[in-house]
Every structure is written in C-alpha cells, then in structure tokens.
PDB file of C-alpha atoms and ligand atoms in Angstrom:
ATOM      1  CA  MET H   1      78.053  33.400 -25.190  1.00 57.00           C
ATOM      2  CA  SER H   2      74.550  32.868 -23.736  1.00 76.00           C
ATOM      3  CA  ASN H   3      73.886  31.373 -20.307  1.00 95.00           C
ATOM      4  CA  ARG H   4      70.987  29.174 -21.425  1.00 97.00           C
ATOM      5  CA  THR H   5      70.747  25.766 -23.006  1.00 98.00           C
ATOM      6  CA  PHE H   6      67.933  23.314 -23.730  1.00 98.00           C
ATOM      7  CA  ALA H   7      67.991  19.660 -22.767  1.00 98.00           C
ATOM      8  CA  ILE H   8      65.642  16.701 -22.984  1.00 98.00           C
ATOM      9  CA  LEU H   9      65.804  13.624 -20.712  1.00 99.00           C
ATOM     10  CA  LYS H  10      64.826  11.294 -23.501  1.00 99.00           C
ATOM     11  CA  PRO H  11      62.279   8.359 -23.272  1.00 99.00           C
ATOM     12  CA  ASP H  12      65.043   5.833 -22.454  1.00 98.00           C
ATOM     13  CA  CYS H  13      66.144   7.979 -19.458  1.00 99.00           C
ATOM     14  CA  VAL H  14      62.491   8.019 -18.190  1.00 98.00           C
ATOM     15  CA  ARG H  15      62.025   4.239 -18.816  1.00 98.00           C
ATOM     16  CA  LYS H  16      65.186   3.373 -16.983  1.00 98.00           C
ATOM     17  CA  ASN H  17      64.008   5.444 -13.986  1.00 98.00           C
ATOM     18  CA  LEU H  18      67.106   7.680 -14.293  1.00 98.00           C
ATOM     19  CA  ILE H  19      65.392  11.056 -14.167  1.00 98.00           C
ATOM     20  CA  GLY H  20      66.617  11.801 -10.635  1.00 98.00           C
ATOM     21  CA  GLN H  21      70.105  10.484 -11.251  1.00 98.00           C
ATOM     22  CA  VAL H  22      70.662  12.421 -14.460  1.00 98.00           C
ATOM     23  CA  LEU H  23      69.146  15.642 -13.030  1.00 98.00           C
ATOM     24  CA  THR H  24      71.589  15.256 -10.097  1.00 98.00           C
ATOM     25  CA  ASN H  25      74.502  14.876 -12.596  1.00 98.00           C
ATOM     26  CA  ILE H  26      73.237  18.104 -14.277  1.00 98.00           C
ATOM     27  CA  THR H  27      72.721  20.260 -11.124  1.00 98.00           C
ATOM     28  CA  ASP H  28      75.915  18.934  -9.438  1.00 98.00           C
ATOM     29  CA  VAL H  29      78.002  20.813 -12.048  1.00 98.00           C
ATOM     30  CA  GLY H  30      76.136  24.049 -11.459  1.00 98.00           C
ATOM     31  CA  PHE H  31      73.207  24.136 -13.893  1.00 98.00           C
ATOM     32  CA  LYS H  32      70.017  25.662 -12.612  1.00 96.00           C
ATOM     33  CA  VAL H  33      66.639  24.394 -13.784  1.00 96.00           C
ATOM     34  CA  LEU H  34      64.758  27.350 -15.337  1.00 94.00           C
ATOM     35  CA  ALA H  35      61.814  25.293 -16.614  1.00 95.00           C
ATOM     36  CA  MET H  36      60.886  21.616 -16.708  1.00 96.00           C
ATOM     37  CA  LYS H  37      57.993  19.442 -17.752  1.00 97.00           C
ATOM     38  CA  MET H  38      57.107  15.837 -18.499  1.00 98.00           C
ATOM     39  CA  THR H  39      55.438  15.287 -21.856  1.00 98.00           C
ATOM     40  CA  ARG H  40      55.110  12.713 -24.699  1.00 98.00           C
ATOM     41  CA  LEU H  41      56.135  14.006 -28.105  1.00 98.00           C
ATOM     42  CA  THR H  42      53.874  13.412 -31.082  1.00 98.00           C
ATOM     43  CA  LYS H  43      55.292  12.374 -34.434  1.00 97.00           C
ATOM     44  CA  ASP H  44      54.681  15.987 -35.613  1.00 97.00           C
ATOM     45  CA  SER H  45      56.426  17.657 -32.606  1.00 95.00           C
ATOM     46  CA  ALA H  46      59.360  15.270 -32.858  1.00 97.00           C
ATOM     47  CA  SER H  47      59.867  15.745 -36.556  1.00 96.00           C
ATOM     48  CA  GLY H  48      59.658  19.542 -36.135  1.00 95.00           C
ATOM     49  CA  PHE H  49      62.205  19.397 -33.419  1.00 95.00           C
ATOM     50  CA  TYR H  50      64.610  17.189 -35.477  1.00 96.00           C
ATOM     51  CA  GLU H  51      63.709  18.797 -38.858  1.00 95.00           C
ATOM     52  CA  ILE H  52      67.410  19.342 -39.602  1.00 95.00           C
ATOM     53  CA  HIS H  53      67.882  15.496 -39.654  1.00 97.00           C
ATOM     54  CA  LYS H  54      64.937  14.682 -41.868  1.00 97.00           C
ATOM     55  CA  GLU H  55      67.010  13.377 -44.789  1.00 98.00           C
ATOM     56  CA  ARG H  56      69.224  11.273 -42.596  1.00 97.00           C
ATOM     57  CA  PRO H  57      68.860   7.432 -42.761  1.00 98.00           C
ATOM     58  CA  PHE H  58      68.264   7.280 -38.993  1.00 97.00           C
ATOM     59  CA  PHE H  59      65.357   9.817 -39.013  1.00 98.00           C
ATOM     60  CA  ASN H  60      62.428   7.310 -38.850  1.00 97.00           C
ATOM     61  CA  ASP H  61      64.097   5.307 -36.045  1.00 98.00           C
ATOM     62  CA  LEU H  62      64.794   8.622 -34.224  1.00 98.00           C
ATOM     63  CA  LEU H  63      61.106   9.550 -34.486  1.00 98.00           C
ATOM     64  CA  ASP H  64      60.004   6.129 -33.192  1.00 98.00           C
ATOM     65  CA  TYR H  65      62.426   6.412 -30.240  1.00 98.00           C
ATOM     66  CA  MET H  66      61.512  10.007 -29.318  1.00 98.00           C
ATOM     67  CA  THR H  67      57.813   9.226 -29.382  1.00 98.00           C
ATOM     68  CA  SER H  68      58.067   5.848 -27.550  1.00 98.00           C
ATOM     69  CA  GLY H  69      57.268   7.228 -24.190  1.00 98.00           C
ATOM     70  CA  PRO H  70      57.274  10.442 -22.050  1.00 98.00           C
ATOM     71  CA  CYS H  71      60.390  12.681 -21.913  1.00 98.00           C
ATOM     72  CA  VAL H  72      61.447  15.589 -19.774  1.00 98.00           C
ATOM     73  CA  PRO H  73      62.351  18.854 -21.579  1.00 98.00           C
ATOM     74  CA  LEU H  74      64.479  21.318 -19.479  1.00 98.00           C
ATOM     75  CA  ALA H  75      65.575  24.886 -19.859  1.00 97.00           C
ATOM     76  CA  LEU H  76      68.855  25.234 -18.035  1.00 97.00           C
ATOM     77  CA  GLU H  77      71.001  28.164 -16.858  1.00 96.00           C
ATOM     78  CA  LYS H  78      74.748  28.407 -16.357  1.00 97.00           C
ATOM     79  CA  ASP H  79      77.679  30.418 -17.588  1.00 97.00           C
ATOM     80  CA  ASN H  80      78.797  29.008 -20.918  1.00 98.00           C
ATOM     81  CA  ALA H  81      75.749  26.731 -20.797  1.00 98.00           C
ATOM     82  CA  VAL H  82      75.751  25.240 -24.342  1.00 98.00           C
ATOM     83  CA  GLU H  83      79.388  24.189 -24.392  1.00 98.00           C
ATOM     84  CA  ASP H  84      79.516  22.974 -20.795  1.00 98.00           C
ATOM     85  CA  PHE H  85      76.378  20.874 -21.239  1.00 98.00           C
ATOM     86  CA  ARG H  86      77.694  19.237 -24.373  1.00 98.00           C
ATOM     87  CA  LYS H  87      80.800  18.437 -22.456  1.00 98.00           C
ATOM     88  CA  LEU H  88      78.760  16.923 -19.611  1.00 98.00           C
ATOM     89  CA  ILE H  89      76.745  14.677 -21.873  1.00 98.00           C
ATOM     90  CA  GLY H  90      79.558  13.494 -24.115  1.00 98.00           C
ATOM     91  CA  ALA H  91      79.683  12.306 -27.761  1.00 98.00           C
ATOM     92  CA  THR H  92      76.471  11.318 -29.629  1.00 98.00           C
ATOM     93  CA  ASN H  93      77.658   7.641 -29.753  1.00 98.00           C
ATOM     94  CA  PRO H  94      78.214   6.489 -26.131  1.00 98.00           C
ATOM     95  CA  ALA H  95      80.963   4.127 -27.357  1.00 98.00           C
ATOM     96  CA  GLU H  96      82.947   7.307 -28.245  1.00 98.00           C
ATOM     97  CA  ALA H  97      81.893   9.372 -25.270  1.00 98.00           C
ATOM     98  CA  ALA H  98      84.496  10.376 -22.637  1.00 98.00           C
ATOM     99  CA  GLU H  99      84.570   8.578 -19.250  1.00 98.00           C
ATOM    100  CA  GLY H 100      82.315  10.197 -16.711  1.00 98.00           C
ATOM    101  CA  THR H 101      79.954  11.737 -19.255  1.00 98.00           C
ATOM    102  CA  ILE H 102      76.218  11.120 -18.952  1.00 98.00           C
ATOM    103  CA  ARG H 103      76.033   9.243 -22.293  1.00 98.00           C
ATOM    104  CA  LYS H 104      79.070   7.128 -21.429  1.00 98.00           C
ATOM    105  CA  MET H 105      77.540   6.186 -18.008  1.00 98.00           C
ATOM    106  CA  TYR H 106      73.965   5.529 -19.038  1.00 98.00           C
ATOM    107  CA  ALA H 107      73.352   5.288 -22.822  1.00 98.00           C
ATOM    108  CA  LYS H 108      72.726   2.084 -24.761  1.00 98.00           C
ATOM    109  CA  ASP H 109      73.739   3.118 -28.240  1.00 98.00           C
ATOM    110  CA  ILE H 110      73.923   5.970 -30.727  1.00 98.00           C
ATOM    111  CA  THR H 111      70.146   6.287 -30.958  1.00 97.00           C
ATOM    112  CA  GLU H 112      69.080   5.622 -27.386  1.00 98.00           C
ATOM    113  CA  ASN H 113      71.567   8.073 -25.843  1.00 98.00           C
ATOM    114  CA  ILE H 114      69.607   9.307 -22.793  1.00 98.00           C
ATOM    115  CA  VAL H 115      69.752  13.086 -23.248  1.00 98.00           C
ATOM    116  CA  HIS H 116      69.545  15.889 -25.784  1.00 98.00           C
ATOM    117  CA  GLY H 117      71.646  19.081 -25.559  1.00 98.00           C
ATOM    118  CA  SER H 118      71.459  22.175 -27.851  1.00 98.00           C
ATOM    119  CA  ASP H 119      74.471  22.604 -30.134  1.00 98.00           C
ATOM    120  CA  SER H 120      74.510  26.441 -30.326  1.00 98.00           C
ATOM    121  CA  ASP H 121      73.077  29.504 -28.503  1.00 97.00           C
ATOM    122  CA  GLU H 122      70.778  30.184 -31.472  1.00 97.00           C
ATOM    123  CA  ASN H 123      69.342  26.625 -31.413  1.00 97.00           C
ATOM    124  CA  ALA H 124      69.071  26.717 -27.603  1.00 97.00           C
ATOM    125  CA  ALA H 125      66.794  29.796 -27.860  1.00 96.00           C
ATOM    126  CA  ILE H 126      64.734  28.147 -30.601  1.00 95.00           C
ATOM    127  CA  GLU H 127      64.405  24.882 -28.746  1.00 96.00           C
ATOM    128  CA  ILE H 128      63.470  26.475 -25.436  1.00 96.00           C
ATOM    129  CA  SER H 129      60.711  28.390 -27.149  1.00 93.00           C
ATOM    130  CA  HIS H 130      59.515  25.208 -28.912  1.00 91.00           C
ATOM    131  CA  PHE H 131      58.779  23.620 -25.531  1.00 94.00           C
ATOM    132  CA  PHE H 132      58.196  26.487 -23.078  1.00 95.00           C
ATOM    133  CA  SER H 133      55.955  29.515 -23.305  1.00 93.00           C
ATOM    134  CA  ARG H 134      57.177  32.955 -22.415  1.00 89.00           C
ATOM    135  CA  LYS H 135      54.786  32.795 -19.393  1.00 88.00           C
ATOM    136  CA  GLU H 136      56.352  29.524 -18.117  1.00 89.00           C
ATOM    137  CA  LEU H 137      59.866  31.025 -18.422  1.00 87.00           C
ATOM    138  CA  LEU H 138      58.945  34.310 -16.770  1.00 80.00           C
ATOM    139  CA  GLU H 139      57.031  32.747 -13.907  1.00 77.00           C
ATOM    140  CA  ASN H 140      60.002  30.576 -13.063  1.00 72.00           C
ATOM    141  CA  ASN H 141      62.617  33.246 -13.392  1.00 69.00           C
ATOM    142  CA  GLY H 142      64.313  34.354 -10.175  1.00 58.00           C
ATOM    143  CA  PHE H 143      63.911  31.147  -8.196  1.00 56.00           C
TER     144      PHE H 143
HETATM  145  N1  UDP G   1      71.077   9.658 -33.985  1.00 77.17           N
HETATM  146  C1  UDP G   1      70.971   8.361 -34.366  1.00 77.17           C
HETATM  147  N2  UDP G   1      71.917   7.817 -35.297  1.00 77.17           N
HETATM  148  C2  UDP G   1      72.971   8.603 -35.698  1.00 77.17           C
HETATM  149  C3  UDP G   1      73.089   9.972 -35.277  1.00 77.17           C
HETATM  150  C4  UDP G   1      72.119  10.415 -34.388  1.00 77.17           C
HETATM  151  O1  UDP G   1      70.054   7.610 -34.056  1.00 77.17           O
HETATM  152  O2  UDP G   1      73.776   8.136 -36.511  1.00 77.17           O
HETATM  153  C5  UDP G   1      70.078  10.174 -33.025  1.00 77.17           C
HETATM  154  C6  UDP G   1      70.566  10.302 -31.580  1.00 77.17           C
HETATM  155  O3  UDP G   1      69.468  10.094 -30.702  1.00 77.17           O
HETATM  156  C7  UDP G   1      71.030  11.725 -31.589  1.00 77.17           C
HETATM  157  C8  UDP G   1      69.942  12.441 -32.379  1.00 77.17           C
HETATM  158  O4  UDP G   1      69.693  11.521 -33.517  1.00 77.17           O
HETATM  159  O5  UDP G   1      71.115  12.258 -30.219  1.00 77.17           O
HETATM  160  C9  UDP G   1      70.372  13.759 -32.994  1.00 77.17           C
HETATM  161  O6  UDP G   1      71.596  13.597 -33.690  1.00 77.17           O
HETATM  162  P1  UDP G   1      72.786  14.693 -33.564  1.00 77.17           P
HETATM  163  O7  UDP G   1      73.784  14.368 -34.590  1.00 77.17           O
HETATM  164  O8  UDP G   1      72.168  16.054 -33.524  1.00 77.17           O
HETATM  165  O9  UDP G   1      73.374  14.294 -32.077  1.00 77.17           O
HETATM  166  P2  UDP G   1      73.373  15.099 -30.762  1.00 77.17           P
HETATM  167  O10 UDP G   1      73.464  16.592 -31.035  1.00 77.17           O
HETATM  168  O11 UDP G   1      72.198  14.661 -30.020  1.00 77.17           O
HETATM  169  O12 UDP G   1      74.718  14.662 -30.081  1.00 77.17           O
HETATM  170 MG1   MG G   2      72.257  17.719 -32.296  1.00 77.17          MG
END
C-alpha cells in the first residue's frame, strides 16, 4: 500500500468554478497536496494519459472533454491514498455514485465527471510522473 495518489480536477470542475469546493472536500478527509498546477492538456498529452482506453467507443469524446479547457493535476498524500480517494470520488457514472461522493454531488454525466483518481499504486506513480517533475515533487516535500 502506497501513500500517494494522483488526481485531476477536470475541465468541467474548473468551468463550474468548483476548484476550491472540491479541494476542500479532498483536504477535509485528510489528503495533503504534494504538488499542484493548472494546465491545459493537448490532444497528445490527453491521449497518452488515457492510452489504456484508446479502443473504447468513448475515447474521442473523452479527448474533446479533457482538452476543452484548463484542468488541475494534483499529487496527493494520505495513508491508503488510492483506495480512499476512489471512495471519496465515487463511481465513474455519477448516477451510480454513492451519496456524499464528489461525483454524486457535482458531476453531470459519465463523461463530465469532475475528477480523475488513479486506480492502483502503480498507475498513481506513473501518472504523478507524467505531470510532475522530480524537482517539483522534491521541492514541495516536507511542507
Ligand atoms: N468515460 C466515458 N464514458 C464511459 C466510461 C468512461 O466518457 O463509458 C470517461 C470518464 O470521464 C472517465 C474516464 O473516461 O472518468 C476514464 O474512464 P475509467 O473507466 O478509467 O473511469 P474512472 O477511473 O475515471 O472512474
Ligand atoms: Mg480509470
């Protein structure tokens, strides 16, 4: 079990002016922000990030959505980070997400679902290094 996970406040979260609200939901349950930035994904970076889904029928819509505006990648720290974060955000489809979860509270549909969360320790490490340099992570460590 690792103590890190990777999240993105997706473009709909930024557009709806929910960055502060969702970050509060995240830090209220004990996650610490290890690194954070605001950036707009290119088609190339979004398709690299979601490579695993490239044969899925929703892939093109997913790329359009993820490149539609700025997003906020986050490296987060907490005991049992990956599992606890997935619990906090709820099911991919907000219609199926549990009450009180971030997707249930704020997401429009299965595509525009407000937030990304890593699904394993291995992917968390890959995703963190996709968005943050070693230097950025080291500089922020210890705060
Ligand atoms: N997605 C979609 N349609 C689907 C499944 C997923 O548009 O039927 C989008 C949605 O934004 C989701 C992302 O693709 O968050 C990645 O899908 P995944 O199955 O990995 O869901 P997650 O891990 O984000 O819950
Ligand atoms: Mg996933």
